[in-house]
mmCIF file of C-alpha atoms in Angstrom:
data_model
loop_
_atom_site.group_PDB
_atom_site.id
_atom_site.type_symbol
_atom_site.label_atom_id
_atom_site.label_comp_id
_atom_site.label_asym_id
_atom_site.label_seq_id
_atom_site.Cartn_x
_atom_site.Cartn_y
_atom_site.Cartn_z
ATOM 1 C CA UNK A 1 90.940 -32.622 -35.505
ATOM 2 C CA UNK A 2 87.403 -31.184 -35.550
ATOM 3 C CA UNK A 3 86.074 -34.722 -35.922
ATOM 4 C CA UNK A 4 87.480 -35.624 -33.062
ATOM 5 C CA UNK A 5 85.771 -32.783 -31.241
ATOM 6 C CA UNK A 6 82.627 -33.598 -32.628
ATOM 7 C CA UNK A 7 82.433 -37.186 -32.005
ATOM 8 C CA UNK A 8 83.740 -36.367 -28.426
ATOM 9 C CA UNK A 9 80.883 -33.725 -28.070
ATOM 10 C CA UNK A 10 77.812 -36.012 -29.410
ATOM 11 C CA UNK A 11 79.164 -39.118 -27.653
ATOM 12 C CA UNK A 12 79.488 -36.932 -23.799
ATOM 13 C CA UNK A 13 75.911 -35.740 -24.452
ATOM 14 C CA UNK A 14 74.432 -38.845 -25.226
ATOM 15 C CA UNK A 15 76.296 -41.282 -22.408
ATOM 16 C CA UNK A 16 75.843 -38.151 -19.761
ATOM 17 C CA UNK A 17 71.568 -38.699 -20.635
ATOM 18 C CA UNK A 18 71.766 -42.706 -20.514
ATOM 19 C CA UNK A 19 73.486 -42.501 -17.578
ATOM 20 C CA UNK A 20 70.864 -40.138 -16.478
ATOM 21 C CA UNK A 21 68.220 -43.515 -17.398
ATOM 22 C CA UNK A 22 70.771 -45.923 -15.879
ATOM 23 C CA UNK A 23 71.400 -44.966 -12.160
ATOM 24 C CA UNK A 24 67.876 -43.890 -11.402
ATOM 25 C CA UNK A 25 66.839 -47.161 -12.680
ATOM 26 C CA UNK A 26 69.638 -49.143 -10.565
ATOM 27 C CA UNK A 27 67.752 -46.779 -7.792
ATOM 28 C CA UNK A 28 64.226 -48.190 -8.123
ATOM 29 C CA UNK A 29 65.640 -51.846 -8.794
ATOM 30 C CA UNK A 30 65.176 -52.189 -11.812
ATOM 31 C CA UNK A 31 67.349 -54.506 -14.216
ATOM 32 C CA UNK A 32 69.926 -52.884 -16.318
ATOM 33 C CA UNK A 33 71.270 -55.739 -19.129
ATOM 34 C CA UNK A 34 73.481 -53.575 -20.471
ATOM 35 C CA UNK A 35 75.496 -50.104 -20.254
ATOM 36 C CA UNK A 36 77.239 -49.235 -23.182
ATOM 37 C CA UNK A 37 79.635 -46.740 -24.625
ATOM 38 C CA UNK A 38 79.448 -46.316 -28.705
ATOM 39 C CA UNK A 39 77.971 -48.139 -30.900
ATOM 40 C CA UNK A 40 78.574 -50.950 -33.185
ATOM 41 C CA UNK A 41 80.949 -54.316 -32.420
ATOM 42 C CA UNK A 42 82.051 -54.780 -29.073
ATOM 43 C CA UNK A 43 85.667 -53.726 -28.255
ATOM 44 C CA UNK A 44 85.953 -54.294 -24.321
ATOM 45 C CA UNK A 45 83.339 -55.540 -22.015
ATOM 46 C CA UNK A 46 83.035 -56.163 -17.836
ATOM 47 C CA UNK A 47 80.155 -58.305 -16.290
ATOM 48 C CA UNK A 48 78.983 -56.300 -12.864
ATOM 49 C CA UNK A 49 76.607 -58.085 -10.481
ATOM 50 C CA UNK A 50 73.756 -58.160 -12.849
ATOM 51 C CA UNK A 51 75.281 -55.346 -15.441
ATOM 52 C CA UNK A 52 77.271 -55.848 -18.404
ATOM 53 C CA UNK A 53 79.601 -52.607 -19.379
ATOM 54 C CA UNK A 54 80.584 -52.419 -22.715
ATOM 55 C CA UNK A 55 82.449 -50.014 -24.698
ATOM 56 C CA UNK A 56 81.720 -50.359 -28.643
ATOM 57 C CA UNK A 57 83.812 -49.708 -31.434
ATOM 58 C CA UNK A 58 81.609 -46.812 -32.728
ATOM 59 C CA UNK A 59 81.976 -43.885 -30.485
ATOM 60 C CA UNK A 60 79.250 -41.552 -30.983
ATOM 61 C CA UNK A 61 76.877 -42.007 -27.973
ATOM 62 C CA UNK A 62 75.717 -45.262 -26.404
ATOM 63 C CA UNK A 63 72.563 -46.552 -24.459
ATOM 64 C CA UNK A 64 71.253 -48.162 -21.592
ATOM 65 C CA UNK A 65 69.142 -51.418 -22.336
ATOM 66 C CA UNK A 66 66.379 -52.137 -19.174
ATOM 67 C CA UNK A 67 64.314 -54.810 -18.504
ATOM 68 C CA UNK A 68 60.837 -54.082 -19.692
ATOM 69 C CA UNK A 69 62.040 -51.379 -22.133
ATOM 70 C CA UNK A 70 60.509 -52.831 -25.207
ATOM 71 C CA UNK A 71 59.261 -56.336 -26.669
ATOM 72 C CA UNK A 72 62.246 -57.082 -28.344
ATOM 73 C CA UNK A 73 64.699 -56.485 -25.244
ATOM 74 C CA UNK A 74 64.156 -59.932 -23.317
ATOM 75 C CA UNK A 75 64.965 -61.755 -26.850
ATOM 76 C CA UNK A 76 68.003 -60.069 -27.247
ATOM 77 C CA UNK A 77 68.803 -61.332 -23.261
ATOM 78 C CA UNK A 78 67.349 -64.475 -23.696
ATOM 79 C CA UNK A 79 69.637 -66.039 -20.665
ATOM 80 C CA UNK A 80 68.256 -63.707 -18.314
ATOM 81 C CA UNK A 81 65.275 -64.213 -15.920
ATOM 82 C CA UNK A 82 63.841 -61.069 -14.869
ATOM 83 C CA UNK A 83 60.918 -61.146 -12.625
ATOM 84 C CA UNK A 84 58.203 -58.350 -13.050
ATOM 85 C CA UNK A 85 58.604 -56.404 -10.525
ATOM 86 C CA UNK A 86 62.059 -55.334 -11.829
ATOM 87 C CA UNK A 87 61.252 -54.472 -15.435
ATOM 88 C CA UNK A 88 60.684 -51.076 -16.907
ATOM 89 C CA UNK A 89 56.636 -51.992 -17.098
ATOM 90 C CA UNK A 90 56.478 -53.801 -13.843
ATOM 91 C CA UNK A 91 56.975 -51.147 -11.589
ATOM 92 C CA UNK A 92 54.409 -47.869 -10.565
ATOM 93 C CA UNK A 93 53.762 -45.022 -13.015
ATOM 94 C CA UNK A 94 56.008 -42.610 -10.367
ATOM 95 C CA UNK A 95 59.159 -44.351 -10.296
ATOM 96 C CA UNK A 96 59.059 -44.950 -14.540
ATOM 97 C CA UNK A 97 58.092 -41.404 -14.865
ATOM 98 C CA UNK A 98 61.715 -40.453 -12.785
ATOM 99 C CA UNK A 99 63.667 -42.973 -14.788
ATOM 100 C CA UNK A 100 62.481 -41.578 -18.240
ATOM 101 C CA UNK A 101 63.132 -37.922 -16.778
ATOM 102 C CA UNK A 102 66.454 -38.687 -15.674
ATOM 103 C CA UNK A 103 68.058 -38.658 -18.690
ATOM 104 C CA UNK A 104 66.494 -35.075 -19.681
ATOM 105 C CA UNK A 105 67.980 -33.869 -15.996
ATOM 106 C CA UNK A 106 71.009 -34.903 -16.862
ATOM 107 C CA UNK A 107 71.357 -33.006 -19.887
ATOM 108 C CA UNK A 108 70.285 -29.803 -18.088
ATOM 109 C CA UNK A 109 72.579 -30.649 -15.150
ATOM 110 C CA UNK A 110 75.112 -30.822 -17.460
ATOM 111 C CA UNK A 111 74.821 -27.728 -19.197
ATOM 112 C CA UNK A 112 74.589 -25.919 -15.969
ATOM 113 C CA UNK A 113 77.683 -26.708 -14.316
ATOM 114 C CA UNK A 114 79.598 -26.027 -17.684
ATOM 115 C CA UNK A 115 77.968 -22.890 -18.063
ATOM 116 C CA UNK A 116 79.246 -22.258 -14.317
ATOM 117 C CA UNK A 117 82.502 -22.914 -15.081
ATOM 118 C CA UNK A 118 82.562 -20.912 -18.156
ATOM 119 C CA UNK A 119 81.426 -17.817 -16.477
ATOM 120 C CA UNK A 120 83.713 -18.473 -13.684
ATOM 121 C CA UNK A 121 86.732 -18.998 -15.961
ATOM 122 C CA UNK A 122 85.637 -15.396 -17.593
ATOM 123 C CA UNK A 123 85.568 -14.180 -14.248
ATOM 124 C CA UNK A 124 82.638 -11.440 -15.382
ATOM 125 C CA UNK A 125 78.864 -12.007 -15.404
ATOM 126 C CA UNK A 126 77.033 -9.280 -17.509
ATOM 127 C CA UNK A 127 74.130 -8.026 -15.745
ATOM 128 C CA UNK A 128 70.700 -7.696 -17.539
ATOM 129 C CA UNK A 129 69.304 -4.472 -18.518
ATOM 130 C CA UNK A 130 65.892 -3.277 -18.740
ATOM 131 C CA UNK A 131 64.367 -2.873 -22.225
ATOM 132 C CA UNK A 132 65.242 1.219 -22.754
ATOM 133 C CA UNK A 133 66.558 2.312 -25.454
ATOM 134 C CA UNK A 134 70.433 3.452 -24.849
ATOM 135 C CA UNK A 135 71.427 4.867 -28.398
ATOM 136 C CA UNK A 136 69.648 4.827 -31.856
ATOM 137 C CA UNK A 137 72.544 4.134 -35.193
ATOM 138 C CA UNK A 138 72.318 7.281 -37.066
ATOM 139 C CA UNK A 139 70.298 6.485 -40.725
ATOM 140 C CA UNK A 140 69.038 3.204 -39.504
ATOM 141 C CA UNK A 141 65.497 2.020 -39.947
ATOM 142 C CA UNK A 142 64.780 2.324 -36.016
ATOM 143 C CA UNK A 143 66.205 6.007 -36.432
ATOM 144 C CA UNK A 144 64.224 6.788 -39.801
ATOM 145 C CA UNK A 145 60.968 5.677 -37.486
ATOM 146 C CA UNK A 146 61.228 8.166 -34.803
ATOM 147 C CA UNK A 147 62.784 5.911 -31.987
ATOM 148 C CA UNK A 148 64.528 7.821 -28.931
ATOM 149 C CA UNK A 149 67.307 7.027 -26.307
ATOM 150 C CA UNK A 150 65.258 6.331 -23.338
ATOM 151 C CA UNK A 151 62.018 4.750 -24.755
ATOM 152 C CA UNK A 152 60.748 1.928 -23.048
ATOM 153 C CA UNK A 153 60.128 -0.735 -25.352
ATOM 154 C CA UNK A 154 56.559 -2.630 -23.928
ATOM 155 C CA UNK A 155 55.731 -5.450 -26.621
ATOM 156 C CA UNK A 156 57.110 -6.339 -29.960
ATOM 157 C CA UNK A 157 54.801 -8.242 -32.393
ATOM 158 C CA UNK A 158 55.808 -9.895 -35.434
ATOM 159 C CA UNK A 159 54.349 -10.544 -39.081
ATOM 160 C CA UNK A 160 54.006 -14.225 -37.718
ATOM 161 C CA UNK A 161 52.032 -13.310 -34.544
ATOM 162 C CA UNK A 162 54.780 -13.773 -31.745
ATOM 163 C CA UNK A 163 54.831 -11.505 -29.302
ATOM 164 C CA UNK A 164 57.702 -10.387 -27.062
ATOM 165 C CA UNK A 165 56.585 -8.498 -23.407
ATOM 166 C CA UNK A 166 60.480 -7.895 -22.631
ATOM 167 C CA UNK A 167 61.468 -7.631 -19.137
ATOM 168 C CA UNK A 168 65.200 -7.533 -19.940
ATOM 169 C CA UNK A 169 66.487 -5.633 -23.214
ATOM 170 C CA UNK A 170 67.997 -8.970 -24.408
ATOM 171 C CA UNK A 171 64.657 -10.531 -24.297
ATOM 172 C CA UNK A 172 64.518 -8.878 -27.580
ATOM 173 C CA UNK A 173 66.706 -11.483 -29.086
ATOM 174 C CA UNK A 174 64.950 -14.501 -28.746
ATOM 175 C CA UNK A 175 62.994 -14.327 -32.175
ATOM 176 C CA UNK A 176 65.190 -14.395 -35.597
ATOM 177 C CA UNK A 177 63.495 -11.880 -37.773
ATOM 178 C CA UNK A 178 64.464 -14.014 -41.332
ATOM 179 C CA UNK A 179 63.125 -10.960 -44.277
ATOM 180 C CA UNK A 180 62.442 -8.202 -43.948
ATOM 181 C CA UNK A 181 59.416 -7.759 -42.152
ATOM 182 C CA UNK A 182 57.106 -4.949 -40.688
ATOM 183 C CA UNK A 183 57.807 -5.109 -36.830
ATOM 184 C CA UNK A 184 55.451 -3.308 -34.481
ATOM 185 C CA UNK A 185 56.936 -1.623 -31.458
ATOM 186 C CA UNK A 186 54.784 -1.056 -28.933
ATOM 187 C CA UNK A 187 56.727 2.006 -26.277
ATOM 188 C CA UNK A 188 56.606 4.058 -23.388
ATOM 189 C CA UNK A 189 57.563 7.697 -24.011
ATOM 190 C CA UNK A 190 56.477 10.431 -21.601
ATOM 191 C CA UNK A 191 54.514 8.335 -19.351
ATOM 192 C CA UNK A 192 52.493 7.367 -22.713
ATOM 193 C CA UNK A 193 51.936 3.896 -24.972
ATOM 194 C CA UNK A 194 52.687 4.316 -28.468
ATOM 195 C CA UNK A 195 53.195 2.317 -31.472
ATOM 196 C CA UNK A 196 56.337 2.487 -33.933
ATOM 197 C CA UNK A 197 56.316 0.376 -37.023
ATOM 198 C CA UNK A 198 59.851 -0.556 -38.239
ATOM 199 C CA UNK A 199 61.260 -2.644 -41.110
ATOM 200 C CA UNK A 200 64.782 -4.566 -40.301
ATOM 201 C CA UNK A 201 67.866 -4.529 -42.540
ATOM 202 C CA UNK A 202 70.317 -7.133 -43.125
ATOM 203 C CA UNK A 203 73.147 -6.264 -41.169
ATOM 204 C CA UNK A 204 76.257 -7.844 -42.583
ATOM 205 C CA UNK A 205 78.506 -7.479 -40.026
ATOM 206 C CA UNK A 206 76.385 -9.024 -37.641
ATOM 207 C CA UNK A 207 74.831 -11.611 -40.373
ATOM 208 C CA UNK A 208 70.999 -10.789 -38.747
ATOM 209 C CA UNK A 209 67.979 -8.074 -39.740
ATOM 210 C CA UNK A 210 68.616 -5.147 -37.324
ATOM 211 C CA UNK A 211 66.573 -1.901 -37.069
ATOM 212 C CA UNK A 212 69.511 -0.112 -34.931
ATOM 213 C CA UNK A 213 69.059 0.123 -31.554
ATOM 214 C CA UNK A 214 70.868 -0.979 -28.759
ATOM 215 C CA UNK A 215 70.881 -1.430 -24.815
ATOM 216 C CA UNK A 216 71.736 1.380 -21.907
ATOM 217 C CA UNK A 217 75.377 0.647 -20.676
ATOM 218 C CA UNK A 218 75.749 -2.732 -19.478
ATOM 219 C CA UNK A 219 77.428 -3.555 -16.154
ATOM 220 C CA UNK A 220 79.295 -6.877 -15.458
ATOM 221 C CA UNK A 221 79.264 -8.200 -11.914
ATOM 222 C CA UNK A 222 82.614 -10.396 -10.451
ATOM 223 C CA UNK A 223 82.191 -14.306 -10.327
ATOM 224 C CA UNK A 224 83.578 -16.854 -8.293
ATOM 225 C CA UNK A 225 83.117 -20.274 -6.983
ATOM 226 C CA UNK A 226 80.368 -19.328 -4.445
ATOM 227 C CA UNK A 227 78.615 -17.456 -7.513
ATOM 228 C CA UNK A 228 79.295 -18.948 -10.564
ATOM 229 C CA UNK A 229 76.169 -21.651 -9.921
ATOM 230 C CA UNK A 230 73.783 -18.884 -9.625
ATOM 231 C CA UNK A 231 74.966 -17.168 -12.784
ATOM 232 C CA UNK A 232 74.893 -20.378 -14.757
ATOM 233 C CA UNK A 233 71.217 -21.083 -13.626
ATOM 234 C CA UNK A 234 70.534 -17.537 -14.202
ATOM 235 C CA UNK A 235 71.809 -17.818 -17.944
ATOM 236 C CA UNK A 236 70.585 -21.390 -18.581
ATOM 237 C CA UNK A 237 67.209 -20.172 -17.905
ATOM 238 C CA UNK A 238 67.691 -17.475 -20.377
ATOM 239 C CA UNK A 239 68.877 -19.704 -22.800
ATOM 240 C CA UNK A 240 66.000 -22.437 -22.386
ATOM 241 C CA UNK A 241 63.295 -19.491 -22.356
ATOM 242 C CA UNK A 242 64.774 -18.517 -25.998
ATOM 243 C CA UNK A 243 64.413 -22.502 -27.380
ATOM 244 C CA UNK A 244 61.202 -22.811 -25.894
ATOM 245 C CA UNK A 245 59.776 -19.722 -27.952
ATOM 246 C CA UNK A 246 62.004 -21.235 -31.164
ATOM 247 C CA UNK A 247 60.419 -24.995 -30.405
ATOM 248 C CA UNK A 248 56.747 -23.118 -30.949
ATOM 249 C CA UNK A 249 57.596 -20.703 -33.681
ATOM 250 C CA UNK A 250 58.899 -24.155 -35.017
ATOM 251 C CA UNK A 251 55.213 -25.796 -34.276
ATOM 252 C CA UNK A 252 53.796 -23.060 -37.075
ATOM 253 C CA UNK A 253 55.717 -23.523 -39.066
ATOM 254 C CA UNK A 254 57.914 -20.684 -38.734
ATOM 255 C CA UNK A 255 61.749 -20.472 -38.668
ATOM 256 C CA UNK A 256 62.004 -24.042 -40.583
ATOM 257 C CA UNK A 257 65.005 -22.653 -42.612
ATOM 258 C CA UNK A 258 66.706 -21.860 -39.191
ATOM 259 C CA UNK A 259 66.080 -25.945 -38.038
ATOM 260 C CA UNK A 260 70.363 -26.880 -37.913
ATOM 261 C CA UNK A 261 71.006 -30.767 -37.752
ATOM 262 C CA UNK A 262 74.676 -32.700 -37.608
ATOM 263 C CA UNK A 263 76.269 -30.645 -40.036
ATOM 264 C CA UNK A 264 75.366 -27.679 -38.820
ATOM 265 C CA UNK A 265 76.777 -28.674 -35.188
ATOM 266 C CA UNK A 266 80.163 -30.044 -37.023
ATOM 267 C CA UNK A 267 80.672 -26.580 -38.257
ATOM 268 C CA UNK A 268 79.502 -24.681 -35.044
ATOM 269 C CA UNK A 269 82.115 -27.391 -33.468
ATOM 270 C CA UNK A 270 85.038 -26.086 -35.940
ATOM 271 C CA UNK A 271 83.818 -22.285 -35.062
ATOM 272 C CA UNK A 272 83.650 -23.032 -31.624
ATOM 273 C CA UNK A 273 87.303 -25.053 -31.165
ATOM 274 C CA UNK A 274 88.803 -22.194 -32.990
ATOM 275 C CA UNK A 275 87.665 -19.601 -30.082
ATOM 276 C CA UNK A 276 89.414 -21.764 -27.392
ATOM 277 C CA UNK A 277 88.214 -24.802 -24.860
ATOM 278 C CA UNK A 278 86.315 -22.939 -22.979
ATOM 279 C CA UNK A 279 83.977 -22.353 -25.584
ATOM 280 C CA UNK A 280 84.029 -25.631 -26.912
ATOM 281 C CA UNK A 281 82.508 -26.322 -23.519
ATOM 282 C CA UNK A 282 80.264 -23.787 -23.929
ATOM 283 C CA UNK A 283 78.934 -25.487 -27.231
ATOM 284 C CA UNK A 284 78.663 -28.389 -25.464
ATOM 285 C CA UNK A 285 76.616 -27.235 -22.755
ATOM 286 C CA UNK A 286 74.447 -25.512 -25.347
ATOM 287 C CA UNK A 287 73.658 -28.481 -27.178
ATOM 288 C CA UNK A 288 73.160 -30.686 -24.007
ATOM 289 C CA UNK A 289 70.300 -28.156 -23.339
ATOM 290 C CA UNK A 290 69.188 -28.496 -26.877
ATOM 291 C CA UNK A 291 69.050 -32.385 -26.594
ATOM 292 C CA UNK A 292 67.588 -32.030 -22.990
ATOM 293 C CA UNK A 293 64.600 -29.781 -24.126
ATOM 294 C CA UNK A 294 64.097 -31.791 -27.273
ATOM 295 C CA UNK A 295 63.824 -34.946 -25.280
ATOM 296 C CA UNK A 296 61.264 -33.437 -23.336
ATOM 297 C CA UNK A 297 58.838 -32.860 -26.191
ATOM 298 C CA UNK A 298 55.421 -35.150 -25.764
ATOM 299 C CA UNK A 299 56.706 -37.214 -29.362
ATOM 300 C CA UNK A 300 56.192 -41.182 -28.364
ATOM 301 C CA UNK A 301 59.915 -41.950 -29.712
ATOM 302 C CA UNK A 302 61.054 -38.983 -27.476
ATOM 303 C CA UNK A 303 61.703 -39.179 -23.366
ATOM 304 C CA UNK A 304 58.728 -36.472 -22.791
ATOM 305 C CA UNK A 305 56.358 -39.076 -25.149
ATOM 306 C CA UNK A 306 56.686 -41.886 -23.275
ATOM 307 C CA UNK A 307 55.862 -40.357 -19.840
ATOM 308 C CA UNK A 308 53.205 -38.417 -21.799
ATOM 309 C CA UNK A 309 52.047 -41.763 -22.572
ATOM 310 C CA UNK A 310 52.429 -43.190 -18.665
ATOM 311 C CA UNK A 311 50.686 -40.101 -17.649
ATOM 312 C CA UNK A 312 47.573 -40.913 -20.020
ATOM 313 C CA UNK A 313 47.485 -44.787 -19.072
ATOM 314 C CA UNK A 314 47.215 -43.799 -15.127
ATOM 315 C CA UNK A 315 44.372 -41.786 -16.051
ATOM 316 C CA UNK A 316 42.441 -44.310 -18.257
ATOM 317 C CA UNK A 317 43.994 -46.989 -15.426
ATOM 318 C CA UNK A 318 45.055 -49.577 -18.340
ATOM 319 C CA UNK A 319 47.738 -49.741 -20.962
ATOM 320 C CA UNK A 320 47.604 -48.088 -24.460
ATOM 321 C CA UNK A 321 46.681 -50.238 -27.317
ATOM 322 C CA UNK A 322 49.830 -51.450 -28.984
ATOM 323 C CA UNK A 323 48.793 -51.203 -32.165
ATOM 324 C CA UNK A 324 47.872 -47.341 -31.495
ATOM 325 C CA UNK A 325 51.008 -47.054 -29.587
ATOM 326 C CA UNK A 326 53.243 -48.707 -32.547
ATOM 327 C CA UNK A 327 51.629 -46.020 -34.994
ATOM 328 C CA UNK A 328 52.189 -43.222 -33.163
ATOM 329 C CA UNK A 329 55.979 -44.374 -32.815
ATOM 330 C CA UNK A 330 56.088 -44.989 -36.455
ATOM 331 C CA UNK A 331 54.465 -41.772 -37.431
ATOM 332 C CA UNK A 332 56.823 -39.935 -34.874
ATOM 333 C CA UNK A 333 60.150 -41.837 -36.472
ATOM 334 C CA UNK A 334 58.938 -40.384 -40.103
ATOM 335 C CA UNK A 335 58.582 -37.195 -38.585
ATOM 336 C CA UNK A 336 61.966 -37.031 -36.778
ATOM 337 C CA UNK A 337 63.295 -38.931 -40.070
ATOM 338 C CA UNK A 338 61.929 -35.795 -42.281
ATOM 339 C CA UNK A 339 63.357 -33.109 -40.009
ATOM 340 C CA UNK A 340 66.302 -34.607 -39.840
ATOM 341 C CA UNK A 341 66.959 -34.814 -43.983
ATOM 342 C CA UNK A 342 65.629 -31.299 -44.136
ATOM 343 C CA UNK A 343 67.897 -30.084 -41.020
ATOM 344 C CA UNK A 344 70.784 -31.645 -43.239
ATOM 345 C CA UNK A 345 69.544 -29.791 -46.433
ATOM 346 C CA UNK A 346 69.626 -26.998 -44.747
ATOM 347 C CA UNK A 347 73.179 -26.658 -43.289
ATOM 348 C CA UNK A 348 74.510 -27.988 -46.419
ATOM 349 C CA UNK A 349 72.651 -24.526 -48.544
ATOM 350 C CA UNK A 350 74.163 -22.109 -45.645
ATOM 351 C CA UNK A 351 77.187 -23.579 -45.675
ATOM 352 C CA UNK A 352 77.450 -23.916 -49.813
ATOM 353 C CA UNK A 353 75.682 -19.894 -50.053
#
């Protein structure tokens, strides 16, 4: 049954962000050959006015094919006359730019009204709390240092050089200590700055390095419909904020063993199913964000590449040397290729140790 769930999950994501592509470019006019659902050999098709709606035997995603797209499109369309001005590379920089964002909106919208609904269907929002310390674990590294209840914890830098200014205590959170490492605390005590130098232990009932601290009470606040869309923004910018900082730890080279590919979302899908629907949504939303922010990175293959590269041919006012172009998308399918394996590798050792 978890198959199911995963294939369902991947495919919603995937069709969701094409259709992001699709109706923004039906907006600006330009033509669509082909919507499709899955992949593979055609199971059921419609002709529309000028689009053809498939749905393939393959379901795990699907794609939008536009005019202008790529080289190869008008070949695979050969009965179709398109004029210029209603292909992907015949119309202004502003409208392309929209129609290559799309999809990444899309993905965001979509985690954000699931996220709504979760917290509506829990019916509780939990407020955040400023970073003071509420209680030290007796015998625990952050008690062995000299931390207090009350301290106000300023910056936290790491062996790696992140830093953390926390304005909420769960701030603290968004970097995975992976060893353990010498973390520097940097606190207010008394109206004065001072520095506490802690080492993490492996906690194992929380699988993570912890030095023992934890937050001052926290309160939860009632949602409902009128709500429930503030709270999910609220959270979804939480949650973005903490992949943003994990996307440039990953740039260094830092958290690699952390990098989780399809396996590691099968299992999370299993884990996830077992906790109830709600959360499968949840998981959904959470990798619809992941997809959404990925998307946006400047990588030619990637959403965020190609509009990087729009952006840079409206400056130089002429198009990007195909060769160059083809390189970079080469060089950024090895790349993806790469992580990919080693995401796979990865999930496979966690899920084997």
């Amino acid at each position: 049954m978890t198959i199911i769930y995963f294939i369902l999950l991947l495919s919603v994501i995937v069709v969701v962000h094409e259709f992001g592509h699709f109706i923004v470019a039906k907006l600006f006019n330009v033509y669509c050959y082909e919507f499709s659902i899955g992949m593979g050999p055609k199971l059921w098709s419609k002709k529309g006015k000028e689009t053809t709606y498939v749905i393939r035997a393959l379901p795990v995603g699907g794609y939008v094919a536009m005019a202008g797209e790529n080289d190869g499109m008008a070949e695979l369309y050969e009965n179709v006359e398109v004029p210029k001005h209603r292909c992907l590379d015949g119309i202004n920089a502003l409208k392309k730019i929209c129609i290559m964002s799309a999809g990444i909106v899309m993905n965001f919208l979509l985690a954000w009204i699931i996220i709504s609904i979760f917290f509506m269907v829990q019916g509780v929002y939990p407020t955040k709390v400023e970073p003071y310390i509420g209680a030290v674990k007796e015998n625990s590294p952050a008690y062995d240092a000299g931390f207090e209840v009350n301290d106000k914890i300023i910056k936290v830098e790491y062996p790696d050089g992140t830093v953390i200014k926390p304005k909420t205590f769960s701030d603290l959170s968004n970097v995975i200590i992976e060893s353990e490492v010498e973390v520097t605390y940097t606190i207010l005590r008394d109206g004065k700055n001072m520095e506490i130098k802690v080492t993490p232990v492996y906690d194992e009932q929380y699988q993570s390095y912890m030095i023992g601290i934890s937050s001052l009470p926290i309160q939860y606040k009632d949602v409902n419909i009128l709500n429930a869309p503030i709270y999910g923004a609220d959270y979804l910018f939480d949650m973005a904020k903490t992949m943003f900082i994990s996307i440039g730890r990953l740039f260094r080279g830092i958290g690699l063993n952390q990098v989780s590919g399809p396996v590691g979302i099968y299992t999370a899908t299993d884990t996830y199913v077992s906790l109830g629907f709600e959360y499968y949504l949840f998981l959904i939303a959470l990798i619809s964000l992941n997809v959404g922010i990925f998307n946006a990175l400047p990588l030619p293959v990637l959403d965020g590449g190609r509009i990087f590269i729009t952006i840079v041919e409206v400056i130089i006012h002429k198009k990007l040397n195909k060769k160059v172009e083809a390189g970079l998308m080469a060089a950024c399918w090895v790349l993806l290729i790469c992580l990919m394996l080693y995401a796979t590798v990865n999930d496979i050792t966690r899920i084997i140790s």
